[in-house]
PDB file of C-alpha atoms and ligand atoms in Angstrom:
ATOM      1  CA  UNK A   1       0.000   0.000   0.000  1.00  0.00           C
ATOM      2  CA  UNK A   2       1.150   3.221  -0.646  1.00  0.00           C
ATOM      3  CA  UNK A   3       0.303   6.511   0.770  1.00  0.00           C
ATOM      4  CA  UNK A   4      -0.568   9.538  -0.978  1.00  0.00           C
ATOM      5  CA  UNK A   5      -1.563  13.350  -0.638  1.00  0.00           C
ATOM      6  CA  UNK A   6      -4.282  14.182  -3.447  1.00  0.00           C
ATOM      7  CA  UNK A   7      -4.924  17.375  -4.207  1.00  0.00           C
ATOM      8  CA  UNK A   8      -9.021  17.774  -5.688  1.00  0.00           C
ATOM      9  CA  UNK A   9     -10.536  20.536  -7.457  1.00  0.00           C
ATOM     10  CA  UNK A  10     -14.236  20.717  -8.207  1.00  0.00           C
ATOM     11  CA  UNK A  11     -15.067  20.839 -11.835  1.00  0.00           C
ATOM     12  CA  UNK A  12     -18.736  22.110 -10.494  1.00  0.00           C
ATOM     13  CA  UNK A  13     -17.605  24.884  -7.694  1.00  0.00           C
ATOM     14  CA  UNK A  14     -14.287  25.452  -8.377  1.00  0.00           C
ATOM     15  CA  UNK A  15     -13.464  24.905  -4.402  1.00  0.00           C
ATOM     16  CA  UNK A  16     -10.361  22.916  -4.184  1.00  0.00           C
ATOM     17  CA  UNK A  17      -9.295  20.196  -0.938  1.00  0.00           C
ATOM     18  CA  UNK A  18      -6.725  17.964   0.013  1.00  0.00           C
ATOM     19  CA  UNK A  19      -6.725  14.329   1.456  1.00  0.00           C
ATOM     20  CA  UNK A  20      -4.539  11.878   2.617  1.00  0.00           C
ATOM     21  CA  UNK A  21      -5.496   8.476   1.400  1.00  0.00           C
ATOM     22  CA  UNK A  22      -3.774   4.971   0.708  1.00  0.00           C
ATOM     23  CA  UNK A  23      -4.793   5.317  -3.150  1.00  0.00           C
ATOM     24  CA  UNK A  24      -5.644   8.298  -5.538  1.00  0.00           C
ATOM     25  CA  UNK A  25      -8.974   7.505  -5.484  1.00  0.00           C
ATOM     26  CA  UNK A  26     -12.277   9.899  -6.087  1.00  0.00           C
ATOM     27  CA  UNK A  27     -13.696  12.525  -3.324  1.00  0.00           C
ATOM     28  CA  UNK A  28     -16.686  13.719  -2.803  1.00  0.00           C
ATOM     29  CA  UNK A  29     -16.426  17.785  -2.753  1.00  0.00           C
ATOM     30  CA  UNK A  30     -16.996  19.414   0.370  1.00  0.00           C
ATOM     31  CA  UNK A  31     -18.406  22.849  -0.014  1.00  0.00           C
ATOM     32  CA  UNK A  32     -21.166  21.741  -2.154  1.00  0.00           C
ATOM     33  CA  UNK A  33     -21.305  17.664  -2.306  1.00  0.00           C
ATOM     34  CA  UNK A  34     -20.306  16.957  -5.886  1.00  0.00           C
ATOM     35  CA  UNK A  35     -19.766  13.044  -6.021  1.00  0.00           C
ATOM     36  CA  UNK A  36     -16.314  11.548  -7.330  1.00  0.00           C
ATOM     37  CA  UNK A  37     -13.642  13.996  -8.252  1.00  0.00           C
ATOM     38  CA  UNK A  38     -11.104  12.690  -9.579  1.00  0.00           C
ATOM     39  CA  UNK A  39      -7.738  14.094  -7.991  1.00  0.00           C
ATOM     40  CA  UNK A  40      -6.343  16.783  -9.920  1.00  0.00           C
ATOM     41  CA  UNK A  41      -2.693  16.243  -8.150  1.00  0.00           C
ATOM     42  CA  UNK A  42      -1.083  13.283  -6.274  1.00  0.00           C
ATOM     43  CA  UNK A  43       1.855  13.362  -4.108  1.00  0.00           C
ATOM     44  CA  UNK A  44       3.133  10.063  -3.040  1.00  0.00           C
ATOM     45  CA  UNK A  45       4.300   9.806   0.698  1.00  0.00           C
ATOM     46  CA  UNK A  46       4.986   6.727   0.782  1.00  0.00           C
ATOM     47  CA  UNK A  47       8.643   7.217   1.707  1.00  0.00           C
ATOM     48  CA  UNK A  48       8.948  10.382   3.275  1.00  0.00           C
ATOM     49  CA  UNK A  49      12.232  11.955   5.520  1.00  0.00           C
ATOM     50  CA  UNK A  50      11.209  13.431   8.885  1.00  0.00           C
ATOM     51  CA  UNK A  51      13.196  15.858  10.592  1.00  0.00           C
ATOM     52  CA  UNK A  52      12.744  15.216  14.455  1.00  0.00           C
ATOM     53  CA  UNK A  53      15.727  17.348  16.392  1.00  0.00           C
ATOM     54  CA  UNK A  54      19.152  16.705  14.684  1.00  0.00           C
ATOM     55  CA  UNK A  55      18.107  13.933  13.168  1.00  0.00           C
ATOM     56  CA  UNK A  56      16.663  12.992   9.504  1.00  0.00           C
ATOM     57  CA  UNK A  57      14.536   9.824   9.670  1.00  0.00           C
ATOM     58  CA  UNK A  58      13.223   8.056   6.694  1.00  0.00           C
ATOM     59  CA  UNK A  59      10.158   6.394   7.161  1.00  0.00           C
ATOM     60  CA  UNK A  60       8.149   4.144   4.596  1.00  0.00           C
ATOM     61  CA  UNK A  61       4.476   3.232   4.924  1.00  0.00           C
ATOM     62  CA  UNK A  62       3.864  -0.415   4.660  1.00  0.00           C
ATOM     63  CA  UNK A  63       1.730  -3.016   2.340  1.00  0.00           C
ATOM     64  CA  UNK A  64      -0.503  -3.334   5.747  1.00  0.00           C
ATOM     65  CA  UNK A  65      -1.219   0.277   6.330  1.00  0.00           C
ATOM     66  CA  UNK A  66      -5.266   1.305   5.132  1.00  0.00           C
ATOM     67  CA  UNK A  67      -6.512   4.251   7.112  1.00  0.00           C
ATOM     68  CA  UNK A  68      -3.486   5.721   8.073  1.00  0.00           C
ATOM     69  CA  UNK A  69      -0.009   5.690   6.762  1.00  0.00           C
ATOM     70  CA  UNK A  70       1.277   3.210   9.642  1.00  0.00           C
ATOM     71  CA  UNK A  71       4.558   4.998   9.041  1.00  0.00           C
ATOM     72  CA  UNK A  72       7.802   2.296  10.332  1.00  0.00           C
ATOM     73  CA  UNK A  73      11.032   3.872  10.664  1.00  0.00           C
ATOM     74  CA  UNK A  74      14.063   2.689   8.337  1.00  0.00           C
ATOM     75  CA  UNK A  75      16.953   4.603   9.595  1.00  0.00           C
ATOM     76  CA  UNK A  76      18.328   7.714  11.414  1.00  0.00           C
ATOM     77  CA  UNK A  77      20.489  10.064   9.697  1.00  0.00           C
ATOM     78  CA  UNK A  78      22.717  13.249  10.655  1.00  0.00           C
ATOM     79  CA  UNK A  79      22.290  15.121   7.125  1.00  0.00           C
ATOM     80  CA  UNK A  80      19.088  15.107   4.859  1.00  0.00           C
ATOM     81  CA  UNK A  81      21.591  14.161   2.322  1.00  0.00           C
ATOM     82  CA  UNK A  82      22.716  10.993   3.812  1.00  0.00           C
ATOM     83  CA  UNK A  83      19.115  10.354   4.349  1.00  0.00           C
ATOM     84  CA  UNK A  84      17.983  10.765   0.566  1.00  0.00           C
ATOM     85  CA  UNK A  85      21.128   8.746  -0.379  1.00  0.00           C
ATOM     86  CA  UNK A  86      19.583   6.102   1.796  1.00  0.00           C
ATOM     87  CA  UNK A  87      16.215   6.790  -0.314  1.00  0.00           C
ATOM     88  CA  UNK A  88      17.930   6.053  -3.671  1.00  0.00           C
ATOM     89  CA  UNK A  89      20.102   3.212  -2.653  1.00  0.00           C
ATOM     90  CA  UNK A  90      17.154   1.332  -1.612  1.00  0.00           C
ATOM     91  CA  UNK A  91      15.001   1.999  -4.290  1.00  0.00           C
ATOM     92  CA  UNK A  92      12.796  -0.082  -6.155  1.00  0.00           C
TER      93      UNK A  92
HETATM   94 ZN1  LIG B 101     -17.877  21.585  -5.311  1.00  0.00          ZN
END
């Protein structure tokens, strides 16, 4: 499972919203309840680096998560650098 940001905008208001979901799937509008807009924009968090204090964490949401990203750490690093490094080495 992979996580995602989508990013909607409503073909019939023009009112736009964001959601975090486990797919890019369709959203109902809500300012004024249009059914199944598609996302206009998806960013995938699947992998994603945290910076808690000094540290740069990379954390990657697993084939289990559903309603929440279920994020499990991978590794600690000093530098965001050394971090995305990590990112690309163990890419698919
Ligand atoms: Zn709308």
């Amino acid at each position: 499972m992979a996580w995602f940001i989508n990013h909607y905008e409503c073909e019939r208001c023009g009112g736009t919203w964001r959601d975090e979901w486990s797919c890019m799937c369709d959203d109902d509008c809500p300012h004024c309840g249009a059914r199944h807009m598609t996302p206009a924009e998806s960013e995938d968090l699947t992998e994603v680096i945290d910076e808690r204090g000094a540290d740069f964490i990379v954390l990657r949401s697993p084939d289990t998560a559903e309603h929440d990203p279920d994020y499990r750490e991978l590794g600690r690093f000093a530098t965001r650098k050394e971090a995305l490094a990590f990112l690309e080495a163990d890419g698919d």
